[in-house]
C-alpha atoms as one frame of an Amber mdcrd trajectory, in Angstrom:
protein
 -11.798 -15.765  15.213 -15.017 -14.864  16.999 -15.177 -11.853  19.311 -17.752
  -9.819  21.197 -18.108  -6.353  19.694 -19.562  -3.352  21.477 -21.875  -1.202
  19.358 -23.651   1.914  20.540 -26.754  -0.097  21.453 -25.715  -3.691  22.075
 -22.995  -6.296  22.238 -22.870  -8.653  19.282 -20.713 -11.612  18.263 -18.552
 -11.089  15.203 -16.530 -13.641  13.237 -13.234 -12.074  12.193 -11.409 -13.322
   9.083  -8.506 -15.740   9.634  -5.797 -13.210   8.809  -2.967 -15.435  10.045
  -3.970 -18.191   7.651  -4.180 -15.721   4.770  -0.601 -14.596   5.421   0.832
 -18.098   5.988   2.408 -17.921   2.520   5.017 -15.542   3.928   8.039 -17.068
   5.661   8.402 -15.991   9.291  11.901 -15.660  10.737  13.266 -13.596  13.608
  16.515 -11.667  13.736  19.043 -13.204  16.138  19.715  -9.756  17.647  16.076
  -9.352  18.683  16.393  -9.590  22.470  19.441  -7.364  22.916  18.216  -4.732
  20.470  14.724  -4.679  22.000  16.117  -4.100  25.483  18.512  -1.378  24.325
  15.798   0.345  22.304  13.332   0.332  25.208  15.989   1.779  27.532  16.792
   4.562  25.039  13.119   5.412  24.590  12.526   5.692  28.322  15.622   7.855
  28.728  14.292  10.053  25.902  10.971  10.472  27.778   9.130   8.580  25.073
   6.557   6.234  26.588   3.113   4.827  25.991   0.636   5.665  28.721  -1.914
   3.153  27.431   0.368   0.139  27.026   3.790  -1.133  28.026   6.566  -1.294
  25.463   6.880  -4.965  26.331   3.303  -5.590  25.235   3.676  -3.554  22.038
   6.880  -5.425  21.082   8.186  -2.998  18.410  11.591  -4.678  18.710  10.083
  -8.065  17.861   8.202  -6.509  14.946  11.450  -5.054  13.621  13.222  -8.405
  14.083  10.487 -10.312  12.246  10.395  -7.826   9.369  14.193  -7.687   9.005
  15.621 -11.090  10.011  18.924 -10.525   8.181  19.748  -6.985   9.383  22.826
  -6.499  11.530  22.520  -5.229  15.101  23.088  -1.566  14.207  20.527  -1.617
  11.416  17.990  -3.480  13.552  18.442  -1.032  16.418  17.720   1.946  14.170
  14.617   0.247  12.750  13.376  -0.776  16.206  13.794   2.793  17.460  12.021
   4.132  14.387   9.058   1.741  14.684   8.779   2.528  18.400   8.613   6.260
  17.669   6.027   5.628  14.961   3.939   3.605  17.401   4.220   6.311  20.035
   3.256   9.009  17.540   0.183   7.137  16.333  -1.061   6.168  19.802  -0.161
   9.166  21.941  -0.312  12.200  19.661  -3.710  13.199  18.219  -3.512  14.027
  14.483  -4.799  17.581  15.038  -1.623  18.334  17.022   0.644  17.720  14.033
   3.533  20.213  14.038   7.259  20.070  13.512   8.164  21.139  17.056   6.613
  17.981  18.536   7.928  15.583  15.891   9.306  12.589  17.817  11.286  11.496
  14.755  13.686  14.365  15.485  15.192  12.045  18.091  16.688  10.112  15.173
  18.068  13.159  13.356  21.736  12.448  14.140  21.594   8.851  12.959  19.433
   9.778   9.972  21.975  12.352   8.819  24.689   9.688   8.772  22.523   7.325
   6.745  21.515  10.188   4.426  25.162  10.812   3.579  25.496   7.237   2.331
  22.027   6.940   0.743  20.790  10.448  -0.179  18.013   9.232  -2.468  16.740
   6.864   0.200  16.761   9.715   2.721  14.667  12.018   0.540  12.223   9.177
  -0.113  11.836   8.627   3.644  11.357  12.339   4.338   8.729  12.531   1.590
   6.842   9.605   3.138   7.086  11.251   6.550   5.602  14.481   5.193   2.707
  12.569   3.607   2.190  10.732   6.900   1.697  13.972   8.828  -0.503  15.488
   6.112  -2.747  12.403   5.864  -3.182  12.171   9.637  -4.151  15.817   9.746
  -6.607  15.367   6.858  -8.294  12.368   8.494  -8.607  14.319  11.730 -10.116
  17.275   9.910 -12.561  14.989   8.109 -13.615  13.438  11.429 -14.142  16.840
  13.050 -16.320  17.955  10.152 -18.197  14.656   9.962 -16.817  13.975   6.479
 -16.276  10.330   5.545 -14.172   9.828   2.389 -15.196   7.438  -0.344 -13.362
   4.124  -0.523 -10.862   5.202  -3.185  -9.929   8.384  -1.324  -9.687   6.519
   1.965  -7.302   3.929   0.530  -4.782   6.629  -0.419  -5.183   8.502   2.875
  -4.983   5.348   4.987  -1.792   4.178   3.321  -0.089   7.477   4.086  -1.588
   7.984   7.568  -0.524   4.517   8.708   3.151   5.409   8.391   3.649   2.110
   6.610   5.375   3.735   3.638   8.116   4.809   6.054   8.310   1.299   7.472
   8.740  -0.066   3.944  11.564   2.414   3.385  13.475   0.537   6.095  13.750
  -2.503   3.798  16.522  -1.186   1.483  18.284   0.302   4.512  18.281  -3.077
   6.270  19.527  -4.728   3.088  22.279  -2.112   2.739  21.370  -1.576  -0.914
  20.663   1.277  -3.260  17.464   0.346  -5.108  18.031   0.929  -8.853  16.137
   3.829 -10.370  14.636   1.527 -12.984  13.067  -0.531 -10.188  11.775   2.468
  -8.232   9.982   3.700 -11.340   8.590   0.286 -12.265   4.794   0.038 -11.950
   4.966  -3.545 -10.707   7.379  -2.600  -7.931   5.043   0.167  -6.804   2.155
  -2.298  -6.900   4.188  -4.655  -4.697   4.591  -1.910  -2.086   0.895  -1.009
  -2.273  -0.111  -4.625  -1.678   2.201  -4.895   1.329   0.776  -1.683   2.748
  -2.817  -2.746   2.169  -2.295  -6.119   3.857  -1.086  -4.320   6.978  -3.595
  -1.471   7.166  -6.676  -3.484   6.172  -5.786  -6.067   8.804  -5.435  -3.297
  11.346  -8.840  -1.874  10.420 -10.446  -5.309  10.726  -8.873  -6.082  14.093
  -9.854  -2.656  15.442 -13.478  -3.798  15.189 -12.799  -6.252  18.015 -12.536
  -3.213  20.292 -15.820  -1.737  19.091 -17.294  -0.382  15.897 -15.952   3.077
  14.969 -18.447   5.919  14.930 -20.007   6.600  11.502 -17.890   9.751  11.039
 -14.602   7.934  11.817 -12.929   6.538   8.721 -12.325   2.792   8.775 -12.366
   0.291   5.920 -15.224  -1.664   7.521 -17.503   1.319   8.177 -16.850   2.742
   4.711 -17.781  -0.591   3.120 -20.959  -0.662   5.236 -21.938   2.802   4.049
 -20.934   2.568   0.376 -22.333  -0.919  -0.230 -25.214  -0.700   2.244 -24.269
  -3.989   3.894 -24.250  -5.308   7.454 -21.268  -5.242   9.783 -20.668  -8.961
   9.290 -20.734  -8.613   5.499 -18.404  -5.600   5.572 -15.883  -7.433   7.778
 -16.012 -10.445   5.462 -15.493  -8.193   2.428 -12.551  -6.493   4.137 -11.054
  -9.935   4.765 -11.477 -10.747   1.075  -9.594  -7.560   0.203  -6.720  -8.665
   2.452  -6.644 -12.085   0.772  -6.659 -10.467  -2.675  -3.778  -8.198  -1.638
  -1.775 -11.220  -0.457  -2.415 -13.030  -3.740  -1.535  -9.912  -5.743   1.680
  -9.436  -3.748   2.838 -13.005  -4.411   1.951 -12.818  -8.116   3.651  -9.431
  -8.530   6.753 -10.586  -6.670   7.038 -13.663  -8.918   6.637 -11.499 -12.021
   9.340  -9.089 -10.886  11.783 -11.861 -10.029  11.306 -13.353 -13.502  12.661
 -10.178 -15.156  16.467 -10.473 -15.234  17.268  -6.761 -14.935  14.759  -6.313
 -12.085  15.034  -9.610 -10.249  18.749  -9.492  -9.477
């Protein structure tokens, strides 16, 4: 996809990688409860004074995202996930990272429902809370780096970006939607962790690439594309192409890792 990109001195045409084609290997289905859950979730968010000033909930479509990610979840599960993803979207868009504090944590709106789920799945709950803590810490660290003009190296950025995206929390919704307790042997398996890392990287690298369509981030703002430009001393076009290659490699690695896990009887059940 070609787009016009604003830089600080000019407008240039940029060919973005075909991310949709790269991800065509994944089956796309939508939960049958999508419409009703989306409407109920949006109503609850507005009644809770949670809104996006820069975009309508209808345009963001967090309910559709939840329905596409969890096509087999029942209505109650899908509603919780849709509410959670909506709050995550609101937090990322509307609340600057330097304002991170517990008193303004929008996820507290889910505390009653989370406590009920925690009673049934205590290990899952602690895993989610741990991911939430890392999310806040990573966002704060990226903000502090930006204020100080510090750009992390690629390896450091990968770890920070995974946590700051909130995607680990989104992945934690998968066992909840499946109504399963993930076996300890699987949680501790290196291949299973690699599977989650690949899924996270596909999402966040794609987001970094697509953000370039809105304009190139300033040199002190961490983004996969700008970090590749700096570390490898390459042009914008080359960095975007390299970022697209990283997405493709993550897709390939996800599929290969998934196949390997499913071939192990005690892990693939």
